[in-house]
Structures are given as structure tokens and as C-alpha cells.
Amino acid sequence: MYKIQTLNKISAIGTDIFDKSKYSVAEDIANPDAIMVRSAKMHDMQFGDNLLAIARAGAGVNNIPVERCAQEGICVFNTPGANSNAVKELAICALLLASRKIVEAASWAASLKGTPDAPKTVEGGKSKFAGPEIAGKTLGIIGLGAIGGKIANAAESLGMKVIGYDPFLSVGAALHLEPSVKIVSDINEIYTNSDYITIHMPYTPQTKNTIDAEQIAMMKDGVRLINLARGELINSEAVVKAIAEGKVAKYVTDFADDVVLGVENVIVLPHLGASTPESEDNCAVMAAEELIEYIENGNIKNSVNLPNASMNAVGTKICIIHKNVPTTIASITSAVGNEGINIENMVNASKKDFAYTMLDVTGDVPPTVEGKINAVDGVIKVRVIK
Ligand SMILES: NC(=O)c1ccc[n+]([C@@H]2O[C@H](COP(=O)([O-])OP(=O)(O)OC[C@H]3O[C@@H](n4cnc5c(N)ncnc54)[C@H](O)[C@@H]3O)[C@@H](O)[C@H]2O)c1
């Protein structure tokens, strides 16, 4: 029986995918074989030896110690694209919130309750809430992955001119973009040409404060900024200062901090990007499917710390997580061959410092062989799947 621990509430449509005869799924479970998580912070957690994988039901993985997991032979998955429509819809909303003073106007209207002749008062007072249309304006998008790409196409269909920057744009993501989306290779072109800027890339130590005072200084006066990616990508102090100086007209962020909360012309949402039932279901289903495929077949799809790799084995499968260094594969195949075991098929792939090798071998694999592979320098984890 495999044990799956859920660290946050995971949509039942996802957890129900686990075959109850093979898996037990619970929040309170010791020594799990796999963990499903949404936003619980895992950096201080210690993991058991039998933990095979962590699946994040969502895109960002900055709550998980991804590098340490690779070193400990734990495959970390995310669910790219599963919540992208939810975030795209909120981004379109954010474009309008950044333009039309909707939040301020609605709260003013609500404040008129009980006053005499509210219908007349609203007609007299509404002019102070006027704001520009988005059609015809230029939207700059930083990061054109699952979310940024969908926003680009949606904004185009709403009549905006879209320019995008993504130095690591995948071929698949590029093919989904409307041809009219202009891709620039210099991020400064986003800053200097956009009326609205929205950011949709991962937060890492390298991308911290991607938008800071220096970048804001390059922007058009009255620029409107949207951050539904991660709070750390935009320096809150710099934005609040630029708002006070009139340089930035509006900031819509999904990330609360003490600097942005309560500031005029900043709209802070409580991390609502993926909070739709559809997105939570999509993420939970994708995360569960990734775990089942890895636990039962050793195949990796959508890992953030190990390479994607899959193989249909005819015999017994030996799955090895190891360091991406010379001679390791040769030593592994020798360790198997020296025991008289024939390798029928083999798949090897690497991602940065780590690699994954799957061997399809004939016959049984005695524990001694497993031990010999484990003893190879650079090998982190070995699993035999029959
Ligand atoms: N607010 C929310 O609730 C919410 C929900 C989902 C995702 N997110 C955030 O949105 C981010 C993007 O999600 P996604 O599903 O589109 O991910 P994705 O992986 O599909 O796309 C990210 C894109 O960013 C690009 N990128 C990486 N580094 C870059 C850089 N330095 N400059 C420009 N582009 C760069 C990548 O090439 C990729 O195309 C996630 O990392 C996550 O933090 C937030």
C-alpha cells in the first residue's frame, strides 16, 4: 500500500484518482511515499528515506526545497498550465481594475447606503472614477509561458497591442501565440513601450526584484503594473514610491505585504490567481496522475528538479536517480552486466546537476544487484519496478 500525504486541502477529484486498493491518501500519515502540496512551506521539513516524490498542485515551487529534494532522490513535480486559465482571467480583470477605478467606485457606491437619493448622488459623483479603456493600449508581458501566453492572446482579442519578453520561450509556447504578439529580445523594450506591464515568470533568487526603481524609471509616465506571479518579483517599496510620485498610475498585485497594503492606487488581492474550482480540480488531477505514473512506472513528466523521461518496459525496470557526471552510466551498466543481467532498453536524461536512467532488463533483479548499483559513485536512489 502506497501512502500519499496531503499537506493542504487537495481537490477530491484528484485524490479520488488513486486506486484505493493500492493507495491510502490522508493528511495525517507517517512516512509517506509521496506528498501532495499546494502552498504549505516545506523548506524546514525533513523527509523520510522512502519519500519518492512531491507533487505541487500548482505552478510555482518556491515553497519546496527543490534542490535538496534532488540531492535526496525525491522527484518534485508541478502542474504547469493546469491553473493558467484561472490566472489569465484574473489578469484580464486586473487590467480593468488598473484602468477603471472599479474597486474605489464600488466602495464609494456602497458607502452611500442609507443616504438620501443615492441614485442622484452616484450620477453626480461618478466622474471622479473615470479611467481609460484598454483597447489600443500596449501591454508588455514578461514571461510568455502557460499564463503569459494565454494573456497575450486574450489581450490581443480585446484590441490591445501586445509585446512580450521571454528569453527561454519554448517552441510549444511560441506556437500558441497569436502571430501579432511582438516578441522582443531586450526586456527594456517592455519597460519603455508599455502602457500596462504584467509579469508571469517564476520567482527565483535571480529574478528577485526584476522590477525595481531602475526599471520603473524607464517606464512611461502613468504606467499600470500587474503582478499575479510572485510578490518578490517586484520591489514593493519602489512601486509605492513611484505611485506617490505619479510615475506609476496603479499597481494590482496578488501578494500582500505591509508596504503595499492600504496604499492609494494599489489594489491588493489575497493570492486569488488560481482560486477557482476548475483550476483546483485541474491541478489536483494532474498532480495525482504524475505521482501514479512515477510511483508505478518510474516515468517522469513535469518534474522541476529531474529530467522528463519515460519508457515502456517489457521486463523489469530499474530506475536510478544519479548525479550528472561522467562514467556514472558506464559504472551502472557494468554493475548490472557483471551480474549476468541483460539490458534490453535504456533511457537516460539529465537536468542540470542530476540525471535519471531507466533500464529495462530481463528476469528478476536480486537485491544484491540493487545494492551494487546503489554503491556506484554518484548514484542517489535506485528503485526496481516489476
Ligand atoms: N497568483 C497565483 O495564484 C498564481 C497561480 C499560478 C502561477 N503563478 C505564478 O505564475 C508564474 C508563471 O506561471 P506559468 O504557469 O505561466 O509558468 P510557465 O513555466 O508556463 O511560464 C513561465 C515562463 O517564464 C519564462 N521565464 C523564466 N525566466 C524568465 C526571465 N528571467 N525573464 C522572462 N521570462 C522568464 C519561462 O521561459 C516561461 O516561459 C509561476 O512561476 C507562479 O509563480 C501565480
Short mmCIF file of C-alpha atoms and ligand atoms in Angstrom, two decimals:
data_model
loop_
_atom_site.label_atom_id
_atom_site.label_comp_id
_atom_site.label_asym_id
_atom_site.label_seq_id
_atom_site.Cartn_x
_atom_site.Cartn_y
_atom_site.Cartn_z
CA MET A 1 0.00 0.00 0.00
CA TYR A 2 1.49 3.34 -1.02
CA LYS A 3 0.97 6.24 1.37
CA ILE A 4 0.14 9.68 -0.03
CA GLN A 5 0.20 12.60 2.38
CA THR A 6 -1.75 15.75 1.56
CA LEU A 7 -0.24 18.85 3.18
CA ASN A 8 -3.04 21.15 2.05
CA LYS A 9 -6.61 20.55 1.08
CA ILE A 10 -6.36 18.89 -2.33
CA SER A 11 -9.44 18.70 -4.52
CA ALA A 12 -11.15 15.29 -4.11
CA ILE A 13 -11.44 14.93 -7.86
CA GLY A 14 -7.65 14.49 -7.82
CA THR A 15 -7.23 12.32 -4.73
CA ASP A 16 -10.06 10.05 -5.93
CA ILE A 17 -7.86 9.01 -8.87
CA PHE A 18 -5.68 6.92 -6.53
CA ASP A 19 -6.83 3.30 -6.59
CA LYS A 20 -7.98 2.60 -3.02
CA SER A 21 -6.68 -0.98 -3.20
CA LYS A 22 -3.13 0.34 -3.75
CA TYR A 23 -3.02 3.76 -2.09
CA SER A 24 -4.06 5.34 1.15
CA VAL A 25 -4.38 9.11 0.99
CA ALA A 26 -4.56 11.23 4.13
CA GLU A 27 -3.40 14.45 5.72
CA ASP A 28 -2.17 12.70 8.81
CA ILE A 29 0.07 9.91 7.56
CA ALA A 30 3.58 8.97 8.70
CA ASN A 31 6.46 8.14 6.34
CA PRO A 32 4.63 8.88 3.10
CA ASP A 33 5.78 7.56 -0.28
CA ALA A 34 4.60 10.80 -1.85
CA ILE A 35 3.32 14.19 -0.79
CA MET A 36 0.72 16.40 -2.45
CA VAL A 37 1.01 20.06 -1.57
CA ARG A 38 -0.36 23.43 -2.57
CA SER A 39 1.23 26.33 -0.70
CA ALA A 40 2.44 24.76 2.58
CA LYS A 41 6.04 25.79 3.30
CA MET A 42 8.28 22.72 3.12
CA HIS A 43 11.76 24.23 3.42
CA ASP A 44 12.18 23.21 7.06
CA MET A 45 10.72 19.73 6.67
CA GLN A 46 12.87 16.60 6.97
CA PHE A 47 11.98 13.86 4.51
CA GLY A 48 11.95 10.11 5.15
CA ASP A 49 14.07 7.69 3.11
CA ASN A 50 11.05 6.21 1.38
CA LEU A 51 9.71 9.55 0.10
CA LEU A 52 9.75 9.18 -3.68
CA ALA A 53 8.06 12.34 -4.84
CA ILE A 54 6.38 15.62 -4.01
CA ALA A 55 3.68 16.94 -6.33
CA ARG A 56 2.80 20.60 -6.12
CA ALA A 57 -0.77 21.17 -7.26
CA GLY A 58 0.10 24.47 -8.90
CA ALA A 59 2.88 26.08 -10.91
CA GLY A 60 5.24 27.91 -8.51
CA VAL A 61 7.51 25.64 -6.43
CA ASN A 62 9.24 28.20 -4.22
CA ASN A 63 7.61 26.63 -1.12
CA ILE A 64 9.56 23.39 -1.79
CA PRO A 65 13.33 22.81 -1.30
CA VAL A 66 13.67 21.63 -4.89
CA GLU A 67 17.48 21.31 -4.97
CA ARG A 68 17.68 19.47 -1.65
CA CYS A 69 14.97 17.09 -2.86
CA ALA A 70 17.05 16.22 -5.95
CA GLN A 71 20.05 15.56 -3.71
CA GLU A 72 17.88 13.23 -1.63
CA GLY A 73 16.45 11.46 -4.69
CA ILE A 74 12.97 12.97 -4.35
CA CYS A 75 11.30 13.92 -7.60
CA VAL A 76 9.39 17.22 -7.41
CA PHE A 77 6.51 17.74 -9.84
CA ASN A 78 4.37 20.75 -10.58
CA THR A 79 1.26 21.09 -12.72
CA PRO A 80 2.20 23.55 -15.46
CA GLY A 81 -0.71 25.11 -17.24
CA ALA A 82 -3.38 23.49 -15.07
CA ASN A 83 -4.29 26.80 -13.46
CA SER A 84 -3.33 29.05 -16.35
CA ASN A 85 -6.86 29.87 -17.46
CA ALA A 86 -7.80 30.94 -13.92
CA VAL A 87 -4.80 33.29 -13.72
CA LYS A 88 -5.41 34.56 -17.26
CA GLU A 89 -8.99 35.52 -16.34
CA LEU A 90 -7.80 37.32 -13.19
CA ALA A 91 -5.14 39.13 -15.25
CA ILE A 92 -7.80 40.43 -17.65
CA CYS A 93 -9.75 41.56 -14.60
CA ALA A 94 -6.57 43.18 -13.22
CA LEU A 95 -6.08 45.13 -16.46
CA LEU A 96 -9.56 46.60 -15.99
CA LEU A 97 -9.05 47.17 -12.24
CA ALA A 98 -5.84 49.01 -13.12
CA SER A 99 -7.78 51.25 -15.52
CA ARG A 100 -11.28 51.97 -14.40
CA LYS A 101 -11.17 52.68 -10.61
CA ILE A 102 -13.72 49.90 -10.21
CA VAL A 103 -12.73 48.97 -6.63
CA GLU A 104 -12.75 52.57 -5.42
CA ALA A 105 -16.03 53.35 -7.24
CA ALA A 106 -17.79 50.27 -5.86
CA SER A 107 -16.73 51.01 -2.30
CA TRP A 108 -17.86 54.66 -2.69
CA ALA A 109 -21.23 53.47 -4.02
CA ALA A 110 -21.57 51.06 -1.07
CA SER A 111 -20.84 53.94 1.32
CA LEU A 112 -23.95 55.73 0.07
CA LYS A 113 -26.27 53.18 1.65
CA GLY A 114 -28.86 54.97 3.77
CA THR A 115 -28.11 58.39 2.27
CA PRO A 116 -30.98 60.29 0.70
CA ASP A 117 -31.29 59.95 -3.08
CA ALA A 118 -28.31 57.67 -3.74
CA PRO A 119 -29.22 57.31 -7.46
CA LYS A 120 -28.80 61.07 -7.92
CA THR A 121 -25.59 61.18 -5.85
CA VAL A 122 -23.91 58.47 -7.95
CA GLU A 123 -24.70 60.29 -11.17
CA GLY A 124 -23.20 63.46 -9.73
CA GLY A 125 -20.10 61.80 -8.26
CA LYS A 126 -19.13 59.17 -10.82
CA SER A 127 -16.84 61.39 -12.92
CA LYS A 128 -14.02 61.11 -10.39
CA PHE A 129 -13.87 57.38 -11.10
CA ALA A 130 -13.37 57.64 -14.88
CA GLY A 131 -10.49 55.64 -16.29
CA PRO A 132 -9.07 54.74 -19.71
CA GLU A 133 -10.04 51.82 -21.94
CA ILE A 134 -7.50 49.11 -22.58
CA ALA A 135 -8.21 48.76 -26.33
CA GLY A 136 -5.46 50.33 -28.41
CA LYS A 137 -3.01 50.41 -25.48
CA THR A 138 0.23 48.47 -25.33
CA LEU A 139 0.53 45.58 -22.91
CA GLY A 140 4.02 44.35 -22.07
CA ILE A 141 4.21 40.76 -20.81
CA ILE A 142 7.31 39.43 -19.07
CA GLY A 143 7.22 35.61 -19.30
CA LEU A 144 5.21 34.02 -22.11
CA GLY A 145 4.64 30.54 -20.65
CA ALA A 146 1.29 28.90 -19.92
CA ILE A 147 -0.19 32.01 -18.27
CA GLY A 148 1.61 34.82 -20.11
CA GLY A 149 0.85 33.24 -23.48
CA LYS A 150 -2.87 32.96 -22.76
CA ILE A 151 -2.96 36.59 -21.55
CA ALA A 152 -1.15 37.72 -24.71
CA ASN A 153 -3.78 36.15 -26.94
CA ALA A 154 -6.71 37.32 -24.81
CA ALA A 155 -5.39 40.90 -24.66
CA GLU A 156 -4.93 40.90 -28.45
CA SER A 157 -8.54 39.86 -28.89
CA LEU A 158 -9.56 42.76 -26.62
CA GLY A 159 -7.82 45.15 -29.01
CA MET A 160 -4.54 45.66 -27.15
CA LYS A 161 -1.13 45.72 -28.80
CA VAL A 162 0.98 43.07 -27.08
CA ILE A 163 4.73 42.87 -26.72
CA GLY A 164 6.33 40.02 -24.84
CA TYR A 165 9.72 39.14 -23.42
CA ASP A 166 10.81 35.60 -22.59
CA PRO A 167 14.42 34.57 -23.15
CA PHE A 168 13.58 30.90 -22.54
CA LEU A 169 10.38 30.73 -24.59
CA SER A 170 9.66 27.11 -25.51
CA VAL A 171 8.77 26.19 -29.08
CA GLY A 172 5.40 24.87 -27.88
CA ALA A 173 4.57 28.13 -26.07
CA ALA A 174 5.70 30.20 -29.08
CA LEU A 175 3.45 28.18 -31.41
CA HIS A 176 0.40 29.02 -29.27
CA LEU A 177 0.96 32.77 -29.54
CA GLU A 178 -1.08 34.87 -31.96
CA PRO A 179 1.25 36.00 -34.77
CA SER A 180 0.52 39.65 -33.92
CA VAL A 181 2.19 39.31 -30.49
CA LYS A 182 5.54 41.03 -30.87
CA ILE A 183 8.39 39.25 -29.11
CA VAL A 184 11.29 41.43 -28.03
CA SER A 185 14.74 40.23 -27.03
CA ASP A 186 15.53 43.22 -24.82
CA ILE A 187 13.41 43.47 -21.64
CA ASN A 188 13.95 47.25 -21.64
CA GLU A 189 11.68 47.45 -24.70
CA ILE A 190 8.86 46.22 -22.45
CA TYR A 191 9.62 48.95 -19.92
CA THR A 192 9.92 51.82 -22.39
CA ASN A 193 6.96 50.97 -24.68
CA SER A 194 4.17 49.63 -22.47
CA ASP A 195 1.10 51.31 -21.01
CA TYR A 196 0.46 48.21 -18.93
CA ILE A 197 3.07 45.69 -17.75
CA THR A 198 2.27 42.27 -16.35
CA ILE A 199 4.82 39.72 -15.11
CA HIS A 200 4.38 35.93 -15.41
CA MET A 201 7.68 34.22 -14.72
CA PRO A 202 8.95 32.12 -11.81
CA TYR A 203 10.44 33.68 -8.71
CA THR A 204 13.99 32.52 -8.03
CA PRO A 205 16.86 34.27 -6.22
CA GLN A 206 17.95 35.51 -9.69
CA THR A 207 14.56 37.01 -10.56
CA LYS A 208 14.03 38.79 -7.22
CA ASN A 209 13.12 42.47 -7.79
CA THR A 210 13.07 42.08 -11.57
CA ILE A 211 11.10 45.32 -11.48
CA ASP A 212 12.81 47.82 -9.21
CA ALA A 213 13.33 51.59 -9.14
CA GLU A 214 15.75 51.45 -12.10
CA GLN A 215 13.24 49.61 -14.30
CA ILE A 216 10.34 51.83 -13.22
CA ALA A 217 12.40 54.91 -14.17
CA MET A 218 12.49 53.62 -17.78
CA MET A 219 8.71 53.23 -17.97
CA LYS A 220 6.14 55.59 -19.47
CA ASP A 221 4.60 58.08 -17.05
CA GLY A 222 1.29 56.70 -15.81
CA VAL A 223 2.21 53.07 -16.44
CA ARG A 224 -0.03 50.46 -14.81
CA LEU A 225 1.63 47.39 -13.29
CA ILE A 226 0.19 43.97 -12.59
CA ASN A 227 1.81 41.23 -10.54
CA LEU A 228 -0.04 37.94 -10.31
CA ALA A 229 3.19 35.87 -10.33
CA ARG A 230 5.06 36.32 -7.03
CA GLY A 231 5.43 39.30 -4.69
CA GLU A 232 9.22 39.13 -4.67
CA LEU A 233 9.44 39.80 -8.43
CA ILE A 234 8.52 43.46 -7.96
CA ASN A 235 10.04 45.67 -5.29
CA SER A 236 7.05 46.91 -3.28
CA GLU A 237 8.94 49.93 -1.85
CA ALA A 238 9.96 51.09 -5.33
CA VAL A 239 6.40 50.79 -6.67
CA VAL A 240 4.81 52.59 -3.74
CA LYS A 241 7.35 55.43 -4.09
CA ALA A 242 6.66 55.64 -7.84
CA ILE A 243 2.92 55.78 -7.16
CA ALA A 244 3.41 58.63 -4.69
CA GLU A 245 5.43 60.49 -7.34
CA GLY A 246 2.76 59.88 -10.02
CA LYS A 247 5.07 57.79 -12.20
CA VAL A 248 3.02 54.62 -11.75
CA ALA A 249 -0.74 55.14 -12.00
CA LYS A 250 -1.83 51.87 -10.48
CA TYR A 251 -0.44 48.59 -9.13
CA VAL A 252 -2.56 45.47 -8.94
CA THR A 253 -0.90 42.67 -7.04
CA ASP A 254 -1.98 39.26 -5.82
CA PHE A 255 0.59 39.43 -2.99
CA ALA A 256 0.00 41.24 0.25
CA ASP A 257 2.82 42.81 2.22
CA ASP A 258 2.91 45.62 4.73
CA VAL A 259 4.34 48.05 2.19
CA VAL A 260 1.53 47.75 -0.38
CA LEU A 261 -1.48 47.18 1.88
CA GLY A 262 -3.73 50.19 2.33
CA VAL A 263 -1.84 52.37 -0.17
CA GLU A 264 -3.92 54.51 -2.52
CA ASN A 265 -3.78 53.27 -6.13
CA VAL A 266 -2.57 49.86 -5.06
CA ILE A 267 -5.09 47.04 -5.28
CA VAL A 268 -4.02 44.03 -3.25
CA LEU A 269 -5.77 40.73 -3.87
CA PRO A 270 -5.35 37.83 -1.43
CA HIS A 271 -3.48 35.41 -3.76
CA LEU A 272 -6.63 34.68 -5.76
CA GLY A 273 -4.94 33.80 -9.07
CA ALA A 274 -5.63 30.07 -9.09
CA SER A 275 -8.61 30.14 -6.73
CA THR A 276 -11.25 28.71 -8.98
CA PRO A 277 -12.84 25.31 -8.53
CA GLU A 278 -11.84 24.42 -12.09
CA SER A 279 -8.19 25.22 -11.52
CA GLU A 280 -8.00 23.40 -8.19
CA ASP A 281 -9.55 20.35 -9.84
CA ASN A 282 -7.21 20.53 -12.86
CA CYS A 283 -4.12 20.86 -10.65
CA ALA A 284 -5.14 18.04 -8.30
CA VAL A 285 -5.86 15.66 -11.19
CA MET A 286 -2.57 16.47 -12.95
CA ALA A 287 -0.58 16.12 -9.70
CA ALA A 288 -2.18 12.76 -8.88
CA GLU A 289 -1.59 11.44 -12.41
CA GLU A 290 2.07 12.49 -12.28
CA LEU A 291 2.57 10.69 -8.96
CA ILE A 292 0.86 7.48 -10.10
CA GLU A 293 2.92 7.40 -13.30
CA TYR A 294 6.12 7.88 -11.32
CA ILE A 295 5.33 5.52 -8.46
CA GLU A 296 4.02 2.68 -10.63
CA ASN A 297 6.06 3.07 -13.82
CA GLY A 298 9.01 5.29 -12.90
CA ASN A 299 8.10 7.70 -15.71
CA ILE A 300 8.71 11.40 -15.08
CA LYS A 301 6.54 14.12 -16.57
CA ASN A 302 6.62 17.74 -15.41
CA SER A 303 9.39 17.46 -12.87
CA VAL A 304 11.13 20.65 -11.85
CA ASN A 305 14.27 19.02 -10.43
CA LEU A 306 14.74 15.88 -12.54
CA PRO A 307 14.54 15.40 -16.29
CA ASN A 308 11.38 14.23 -18.01
CA ALA A 309 11.83 10.61 -19.07
CA SER A 310 9.56 7.74 -19.96
CA MET A 311 9.97 4.19 -21.21
CA ASN A 312 7.64 1.24 -21.84
CA ALA A 313 9.47 -1.70 -20.32
CA VAL A 314 8.96 -5.28 -21.43
CA GLY A 315 10.83 -6.74 -18.46
CA THR A 316 11.81 -5.39 -15.04
CA LYS A 317 12.52 -1.68 -14.81
CA ILE A 318 15.42 -0.32 -12.78
CA CYS A 319 15.06 3.42 -12.14
CA ILE A 320 18.14 5.30 -10.97
CA ILE A 321 18.47 8.92 -9.89
CA HIS A 322 22.10 9.95 -10.05
CA LYS A 323 24.44 12.86 -10.40
CA ASN A 324 25.02 14.12 -13.94
CA VAL A 325 28.74 13.29 -14.04
CA PRO A 326 30.96 11.29 -16.43
CA THR A 327 31.32 7.48 -16.02
CA THR A 328 28.27 7.06 -13.77
CA ILE A 329 26.16 5.45 -16.51
CA ALA A 330 29.03 3.17 -17.54
CA SER A 331 29.50 2.08 -13.91
CA ILE A 332 25.76 1.41 -13.53
CA THR A 333 25.54 -0.71 -16.70
CA SER A 334 28.69 -2.61 -15.65
CA ALA A 335 27.21 -3.29 -12.21
CA VAL A 336 24.14 -4.80 -13.92
CA GLY A 337 26.05 -6.62 -16.69
CA ASN A 338 28.56 -8.14 -14.27
CA GLU A 339 25.65 -9.94 -12.58
CA GLY A 340 24.70 -11.55 -15.91
CA ILE A 341 21.63 -9.38 -16.36
CA ASN A 342 20.91 -8.22 -19.90
CA ILE A 343 19.77 -4.65 -20.55
CA GLU A 344 17.06 -4.71 -23.25
CA ASN A 345 16.38 -0.98 -23.39
CA MET A 346 17.70 2.07 -21.68
CA VAL A 347 16.65 5.70 -21.30
CA ASN A 348 18.86 8.39 -19.84
CA ALA A 349 18.13 12.08 -19.46
CA SER A 350 19.65 14.87 -17.44
CA LYS A 351 18.65 18.18 -15.95
CA LYS A 352 21.41 20.44 -14.68
CA ASP A 353 23.36 18.51 -11.99
CA PHE A 354 21.05 15.50 -11.90
CA ALA A 355 20.24 12.63 -14.23
CA TYR A 356 17.75 9.79 -14.45
CA THR A 357 18.38 6.42 -16.00
CA MET A 358 15.83 3.69 -16.61
CA LEU A 359 16.95 0.20 -17.54
CA ASP A 360 14.59 -2.42 -18.96
CA VAL A 361 16.15 -5.76 -18.02
CA THR A 362 15.24 -9.41 -18.49
CA GLY A 363 14.38 -11.50 -15.48
CA ASP A 364 14.42 -10.68 -11.80
CA VAL A 365 16.76 -8.20 -10.20
CA PRO A 366 18.11 -9.61 -6.94
CA PRO A 367 18.61 -7.14 -4.03
CA THR A 368 22.37 -7.66 -4.37
CA VAL A 369 22.27 -6.00 -7.80
CA GLU A 370 20.25 -3.12 -6.42
CA GLY A 371 22.93 -2.77 -3.73
CA LYS A 372 25.73 -2.79 -6.31
CA ILE A 373 24.05 -0.01 -8.33
CA ASN A 374 23.49 1.93 -5.12
CA ALA A 375 27.20 1.67 -4.38
CA VAL A 376 28.18 3.35 -7.68
CA ASP A 377 29.69 6.76 -7.09
CA GLY A 378 27.10 9.46 -7.86
CA VAL A 379 24.04 7.20 -7.52
CA ILE A 380 21.39 8.77 -5.29
CA LYS A 381 18.39 6.44 -5.41
CA VAL A 382 17.60 3.09 -7.03
CA ARG A 383 14.17 1.58 -7.50
CA VAL A 384 13.20 -1.72 -9.08
CA ILE A 385 9.71 -1.83 -10.58
CA LYS A 386 8.37 -5.22 -11.66
N1 LIG B 1 -1.29 34.19 -8.42
C1 LIG B 1 -1.40 32.88 -8.46
O1 LIG B 1 -2.22 32.29 -7.78
C2 LIG B 1 -0.52 32.10 -9.40
C3 LIG B 1 -1.02 30.93 -9.98
C4 LIG B 1 -0.23 30.22 -10.87
C5 LIG B 1 1.04 30.65 -11.14
N2 LIG B 1 1.53 31.77 -10.55
C6 LIG B 1 2.89 32.23 -10.84
O2 LIG B 1 2.99 32.47 -12.23
C7 LIG B 1 4.27 32.03 -12.68
C8 LIG B 1 4.15 31.65 -14.15
O3 LIG B 1 3.29 30.52 -14.27
P1 LIG B 1 3.15 29.73 -15.65
O4 LIG B 1 2.15 28.64 -15.41
O5 LIG B 1 2.92 30.66 -16.78
O6 LIG B 1 4.61 29.09 -15.76
P2 LIG B 1 5.38 28.64 -17.07
O7 LIG B 1 6.54 27.85 -16.60
O8 LIG B 1 4.45 28.02 -18.04
O9 LIG B 1 5.90 30.01 -17.70
C9 LIG B 1 6.90 30.79 -17.12
C10 LIG B 1 7.63 31.48 -18.25
O10 LIG B 1 8.57 32.39 -17.68
C11 LIG B 1 9.70 32.37 -18.52
N3 LIG B 1 10.85 32.91 -17.83
C12 LIG B 1 11.70 32.30 -16.96
N4 LIG B 1 12.64 33.16 -16.56
C13 LIG B 1 12.40 34.32 -17.19
C14 LIG B 1 13.04 35.58 -17.19
N5 LIG B 1 14.14 35.79 -16.45
N6 LIG B 1 12.52 36.57 -17.93
C15 LIG B 1 11.39 36.37 -18.66
N7 LIG B 1 10.75 35.18 -18.73
C16 LIG B 1 11.25 34.18 -17.99
C17 LIG B 1 9.86 30.91 -18.91
O11 LIG B 1 10.63 30.77 -20.08
C18 LIG B 1 8.41 30.50 -19.13
O12 LIG B 1 8.02 30.63 -20.48
C19 LIG B 1 4.61 30.85 -11.76
O13 LIG B 1 6.01 30.71 -11.61
C20 LIG B 1 3.94 31.19 -10.47
O14 LIG B 1 4.86 31.77 -9.58
C21 LIG B 1 0.76 32.51 -9.69
#
